[in-house]
Amino acid sequence: MTDDAQRLIGLMQEHAPPGAEVQRHAERGEPMIIVADLDGDGEPEIAGAYRLGAETRLLVLRSDGRSWKSAAAWKGGGYEVSTMQAAPLVRRGRLSLLVGWRQVGAVRSELALYDWTGDGWEDIAPRNVTFSYAEAEDMPGAEGKDGLAELALWSHETGQAYAVGVYRYKGGSLVPAYGVYPYYFRRVIRYYERLVREYPRELFYKAYLRDAIGKAGWSAGEEAEAKPGMRAAGLFPAAVKTVQGTKWGYVNAEGRFAIAPQYEFAGDFQGNGLAVVGSRRGVGAIDTSGHYRIKPLYETIGEFSEGRAAAVDKEGFKVIDELGRVLTTEAYSYIGTFRDGRALATDSGSGHYGYLDREVRLRSRFNTWKPVISQTEKPS
């Protein structure tokens, strides 16, 4: 450990309550301390996380030129801090403090954004935004960097696969930052290229790679071409704080809500003009007027492709069409996305793999230990 790190730990211990212990990163072992100008006065503050009993708290120290003194302290929203970063997420030239609060045993952390108000630091993050990994950076768009940081959030889904979104903070909401997709998703492509090489039989990594390649082609002026449904809709998911918690709706190109915030989550409008949304009733799909085309009866609905999508209810995976009609006669333990007229599927009982065609007939079956190949492919 460096002398600087020892000094920072000493300062935190000096100002924390007796018995407190500076938290260390769960994987790297380094102290959860950051030095940055968090109030815009040109002088750095020291922010760190410490544990006191079963609680984790944040402490901010400020120097008066002679000594360091406590400027703020508050209890966190989780068992530990998973990340701590400083970036100009709200205003140019002033850093906000990004913190991830993780509960015991949780895979994801809840986002907090502490911004200086003039009297102290306030958490301005939309509620219930969770992530597994976060990266804040002033990312270049078509005109280069603009002095404001975007926020990339990786959320674990299965295996080593993550759903990735890049956002900008705007008026209390996180809105998609499509203009920097070409820059950031090249990084995501490299990640999935490695996984595809390392796990060639895990077909779902290829689907994530295809998704990243598609998003790398979007920009502020290109996402309409890359995604026809978004061109037709001109609507983008956005979240706001309400007394009931964070709610998602859809804003138009002027940033005004065209579909009021009412959902627990909201996906992008797809090429068929549908967007998957979640409420307390369940997951369904709406059209651009906000009407349910597919009733919220499911636990999740996957990406529509070739007029089909996998939907999950209490019985398992099923195939639905764009009108919400269930096309399968039985539930499966897994159904992938339709590509070239077929989708990978797994039997609920036997665990065998096979392909469903567009008429949702299981065309081929394979034992779990064999690679899944088409009739025209040969095992290497």
C-alpha positions as a printed Julia matrix, in Angstrom:
380×3 Matrix{Float64}:
   0.0     0.0     0.0
   1.32    3.46   -0.91
   2.04    6.19    1.61
  -0.77    8.29    0.09
  -3.29    5.48    0.6
  -2.12    5.04    4.21
  -2.5     8.77    4.81
  -6.04    8.81    3.38
  -7.04    5.84    5.52
  -5.61    7.58    8.54
  -7.62   10.75    7.85
 -10.83    8.77    7.43
 -10.21    6.79   10.63
  -9.45   10.01   12.5
 -12.81   11.56   11.61
 -14.99    8.43   11.62
 -16.68    7.28   14.85
 -14.72    5.01   17.21
 -14.79    1.41   16.05
 -15.33    2.32   12.4
 -13.28    0.63    9.7
 -12.59    1.97    6.22
 -14.27   -0.27    3.65
 -12.07   -1.9     1.06
 -12.99   -2.97   -2.44
 -14.33   -6.54   -2.3
 -12.11   -7.74   -5.17
  -9.11   -5.41   -5.41
  -8.67   -4.76   -1.7
  -8.03   -1.04   -2.15
  -9.7     1.43    0.25
 -13.01    2.91   -0.89
 -11.74    6.49   -0.83
 -11.75    9.1    -3.58
 -10.15   12.56   -3.75
 -12.02   15.05   -5.97
 -13.47   18.56   -6.01
 -17.07   17.7    -5.18
 -18.41   21.19   -4.46
 -16.87   23.19   -7.31
 -14.71   25.48   -5.17
 -11.46   24.44   -6.82
 -10.23   22.51   -3.78
 -10.43   18.73   -3.45
 -12.53   16.91   -0.9
 -11.93   13.4     0.42
 -14.89   11.03    0.26
 -14.8     7.53    1.66
 -16.91    4.65    2.9
 -16.55    3.07    6.31
 -18.28    0.32    8.22
 -19.63    0.73   11.71
 -21.15   -2.48   12.98
 -23.62   -3.72   10.39
 -23.9    -0.32    8.69
 -21.9     1.3     5.9
 -21.68    5.08    5.83
 -20.13    7.79    3.66
 -17.91   10.55    5.02
 -16.76   13.69    3.17
 -13.79   15.66    4.5
 -12.97   19.26    3.53
  -9.77   21.21    4.23
  -9.79   24.75    5.58
  -6.15   25.16    4.55
  -4.84   24.05    7.93
  -6.6    20.79    8.7
  -9.23   18.4     7.44
 -12.69   18.51    8.95
 -15.88   16.53    8.45
 -18.14   18.26    5.89
 -20.87   15.64    5.58
 -21.69   12.11    6.72
 -24.65    9.92    6.0
 -25.83    6.34    6.22
 -25.9     4.45    2.96
 -28.57    2.38    1.27
 -26.79   -0.95    1.36
 -24.42   -3.28    3.13
 -21.38   -2.1     1.2
 -20.19    0.31   -1.48
 -19.42   -1.5    -4.74
 -18.06    1.51   -6.64
 -17.2     5.15   -6.02
 -16.48    7.54   -8.9
 -16.43   11.3    -9.49
 -17.55   12.72  -12.83
 -19.31   15.81  -14.28
 -22.64   14.04  -14.69
 -24.9    17.03  -13.96
 -22.94   20.21  -14.74
 -19.82   20.99  -16.7
 -16.87   21.76  -14.5
 -18.33   20.25  -11.35
 -18.04   16.67  -10.23
 -20.84   14.57   -8.78
 -20.15   11.52   -6.62
 -21.4     8.25   -8.11
 -21.85    5.46   -5.56
 -23.16    1.92   -5.88
 -24.88    0.55   -2.79
 -25.0    -3.25   -2.66
 -27.11   -5.37   -0.33
 -25.89   -8.61    1.26
 -25.74  -11.36   -1.35
 -27.01   -9.11   -4.16
 -25.56   -9.28   -7.67
 -26.52   -5.69   -8.48
 -26.04   -2.38   -6.71
 -28.45    0.54   -6.44
 -27.3     3.79   -8.02
 -26.76    6.95   -5.97
 -25.61   10.3    -7.4
 -24.6    12.82   -4.76
 -24.58   16.37   -6.1
 -23.61   19.59   -4.31
 -26.62   21.86   -3.61
 -24.79   24.73   -1.91
 -25.75   23.48    1.54
 -24.65   19.88    1.22
 -24.83   16.83   -1.01
 -28.15   15.42   -2.19
 -28.81   12.08   -3.85
 -30.41   13.03   -7.18
 -30.4     9.58   -8.83
 -33.7     8.13  -10.01
 -34.88    5.48   -7.58
 -34.5     1.75   -8.14
 -31.84    2.04  -10.83
 -29.6    -0.98  -10.34
 -26.44   -2.18  -12.04
 -23.62   -4.68  -11.73
 -20.88   -2.44  -13.11
 -20.82    1.3   -13.83
 -18.5     3.46  -15.87
 -18.74    7.28  -15.95
 -16.84    9.06  -18.7
 -17.13   12.09  -20.97
 -17.61   10.04  -24.13
 -17.09   11.51  -27.6
 -20.04   11.81  -29.95
 -20.1    13.04  -33.54
 -18.86   16.48  -32.4
 -16.36   15.11  -29.88
 -16.54   15.46  -26.1
 -18.85   18.09  -24.59
 -17.67   18.31  -20.98
 -20.51   16.2   -19.53
 -20.02   12.58  -18.55
 -22.21    9.76  -19.77
 -22.97    6.77  -17.58
 -22.61    3.19  -18.84
 -24.48    0.66  -16.73
 -23.87   -3.09  -17.07
 -26.55   -5.32  -15.53
 -25.87   -9.03  -15.13
 -28.31  -11.34  -16.89
 -26.86  -14.84  -17.37
 -23.43  -16.46  -17.34
 -20.98  -13.64  -18.08
 -23.54  -11.71  -20.16
 -24.75   -8.23  -19.28
 -27.4    -5.89  -20.59
 -25.57   -2.62  -21.31
 -27.05    0.84  -21.53
 -25.4     4.26  -21.85
 -27.22    7.22  -20.33
 -27.04   10.92  -19.66
 -28.49   12.59  -16.59
 -31.17   15.1   -17.57
 -33.73   16.77  -15.34
 -33.83   14.05  -12.73
 -33.9    11.25  -15.29
 -31.46    8.97  -17.03
 -32.07    9.17  -20.78
 -30.32    7.02  -23.41
 -27.2     8.72  -24.85
 -27.49    7.34  -28.38
 -24.98    9.83  -29.72
 -22.09    8.07  -27.97
 -23.19    4.51  -28.74
 -20.68    4.16  -31.62
 -17.86    5.0   -29.21
 -18.86    2.94  -26.19
 -20.32   -0.16  -27.78
 -17.05   -0.89  -29.56
 -15.82   -1.64  -26.05
 -18.8    -3.95  -25.5
 -18.12   -5.68  -28.83
 -14.57   -6.51  -27.74
 -15.92   -7.99  -24.5
 -18.36  -10.32  -26.29
 -15.88  -11.21  -29.02
 -13.66  -12.63  -26.3
 -16.52  -14.61  -24.77
 -17.54  -16.0   -28.15
 -13.97  -17.18  -28.72
 -13.7   -18.71  -25.24
 -17.16  -20.33  -25.23
 -18.07  -21.12  -28.85
 -20.87  -23.5   -27.82
 -22.66  -20.89  -25.69
 -24.85  -19.47  -28.44
 -26.38  -16.72  -26.33
 -23.03  -14.86  -26.26
 -23.32  -14.54  -30.04
 -26.73  -12.94  -29.61
 -25.27  -10.39  -27.18
 -22.43   -9.74  -29.64
 -24.92   -9.12  -32.48
 -26.82   -6.69  -30.26
 -23.63   -4.77  -29.42
 -22.61   -4.61  -33.09
 -26.02   -3.18  -33.96
 -25.84   -0.55  -31.23
 -22.32    0.46  -32.24
 -23.89    1.68  -35.49
 -26.29    4.07  -33.76
 -25.65    7.76  -33.27
 -27.77   10.86  -32.72
 -28.58   10.94  -36.43
 -28.34    7.23  -37.2
 -30.38    5.38  -34.6
 -33.56    5.87  -36.65
 -31.97    4.06  -39.59
 -30.52    1.36  -37.37
 -33.83    0.79  -35.6
 -36.91    1.37  -37.79
 -39.35    1.15  -34.9
 -37.58    3.98  -33.14
 -37.67    6.08  -36.31
 -41.42    5.59  -36.51
 -41.94    6.13  -32.79
 -39.47    8.92  -32.1
 -39.86    7.96  -28.45
 -37.2     7.16  -25.91
 -37.47    5.65  -22.41
 -36.9     8.06  -19.5
 -37.34    7.81  -15.72
 -38.55   10.29  -13.13
 -38.92   10.29   -9.36
 -42.48   10.13   -8.01
 -43.96    9.63   -4.55
 -44.48    5.99   -5.56
 -40.81    5.61   -6.52
 -39.09    5.78   -9.89
 -41.45    5.47  -12.84
 -40.57    5.07  -16.51
 -42.28    6.62  -19.51
 -41.31    7.81  -22.99
 -40.13   11.22  -24.14
 -40.09   12.57  -27.68
 -37.16   14.2   -29.48
 -37.88   17.49  -27.65
 -37.56   15.76  -24.28
 -41.28   16.0   -23.45
 -43.2    13.02  -22.16
 -45.43   11.54  -24.84
 -46.28    8.5   -22.69
 -46.55    9.43  -19.02
 -44.18    7.84  -16.47
 -46.12    4.87  -15.1
 -44.0     1.75  -15.61
 -41.53   -0.07  -13.37
 -39.24   -0.34  -16.4
 -39.47    0.54  -20.09
 -37.56   -0.93  -23.03
 -36.73    0.69  -26.36
 -39.34    0.65  -29.12
 -38.45   -2.19  -31.44
 -38.67   -2.45  -35.22
 -42.31   -3.59  -35.04
 -43.35   -0.45  -33.13
 -43.7    -2.27  -29.81
 -41.89   -1.63  -26.54
 -41.7    -4.07  -23.63
 -42.75   -2.49  -20.34
 -43.16   -3.75  -16.8
 -45.69   -2.88  -14.13
 -46.75   -4.41  -10.85
 -49.22   -6.51  -12.84
 -46.5    -8.02  -15.01
 -44.61   -7.5   -18.25
 -46.34   -6.69  -21.55
 -45.78   -4.65  -24.71
 -47.27   -1.3   -25.71
 -47.6     0.56  -29.0
 -46.58    4.17  -29.61
 -49.89    5.46  -28.21
 -49.23    3.7   -24.91
 -51.91    1.04  -25.4
 -51.13   -2.55  -24.5
 -50.85   -4.7   -27.61
 -49.67   -7.58  -25.41
 -51.24   -7.7   -21.98
 -48.92   -7.59  -18.92
 -49.22  -11.29  -18.13
 -45.56  -12.31  -18.2
 -42.44  -12.24  -16.07
 -40.34  -11.14  -19.04
 -40.58  -10.77  -22.83
 -37.52  -11.02  -25.05
 -36.6    -9.22  -28.24
 -39.04   -9.53  -31.14
 -37.47  -11.0   -34.25
 -39.18  -12.32  -37.37
 -42.54  -11.61  -35.75
 -41.83  -13.81  -32.76
 -40.57  -13.35  -29.2
 -39.89  -15.57  -26.21
 -42.07  -14.79  -23.2
 -41.75  -16.27  -19.72
 -44.6   -16.96  -17.33
 -44.9   -19.22  -14.29
 -44.96  -22.29  -16.57
 -41.74  -21.43  -18.45
 -40.68  -20.09  -21.85
 -43.26  -19.73  -24.63
 -43.35  -18.14  -28.09
 -45.74  -15.25  -28.74
 -46.44  -13.2   -31.85
 -46.86   -9.44  -32.17
 -50.55   -9.68  -31.26
 -49.76  -11.51  -28.04
 -51.0   -14.88  -29.24
 -49.22  -17.85  -27.64
 -47.91  -20.07  -30.44
 -46.35  -22.89  -28.43
 -48.41  -25.79  -27.14
 -46.04  -26.44  -24.24
 -43.6   -24.52  -22.05
 -39.83  -24.86  -22.46
 -37.01  -24.26  -19.99
 -35.36  -21.92  -22.51
 -36.19  -20.35  -25.89
 -33.78  -18.01  -27.67
 -34.32  -15.28  -30.27
 -35.51  -16.24  -33.74
 -32.77  -15.93  -36.37
 -33.13  -17.16  -39.96
 -36.41  -18.88  -39.18
 -35.4   -20.77  -36.07
 -34.79  -20.35  -32.34
 -32.78  -22.47  -29.93
 -34.98  -24.23  -27.36
 -34.53  -26.57  -24.42
 -37.08  -29.21  -23.3
 -38.43  -28.64  -19.81
 -38.37  -32.34  -18.97
 -35.4   -33.91  -20.75
 -33.11  -30.89  -20.92
 -32.38  -31.72  -24.57
 -31.65  -28.91  -27.0
 -33.24  -28.33  -30.38
 -34.5   -25.73  -32.82
 -38.02  -24.34  -33.11
 -39.09  -23.17  -36.56
 -41.44  -20.21  -37.17
 -44.42  -22.56  -36.83
 -42.89  -23.4   -33.4
 -42.35  -27.05  -34.28
 -39.29  -28.62  -32.68
 -37.31  -29.66  -35.75
 -34.19  -31.26  -34.22
 -33.24  -32.65  -30.84
 -29.79  -33.06  -29.33
 -28.53  -34.44  -26.04
 -27.34  -31.88  -23.55
 -23.7   -32.89  -23.95
 -23.63  -32.47  -27.75
 -23.09  -29.18  -29.63
 -26.18  -27.86  -31.36
 -25.63  -27.67  -35.12
 -27.84  -27.16  -38.16
 -28.38  -29.77  -40.85
 -25.83  -28.02  -43.1
 -23.11  -27.55  -40.5
 -20.44  -30.05  -39.54
 -18.84  -30.38  -36.13
 -15.26  -29.15  -36.15
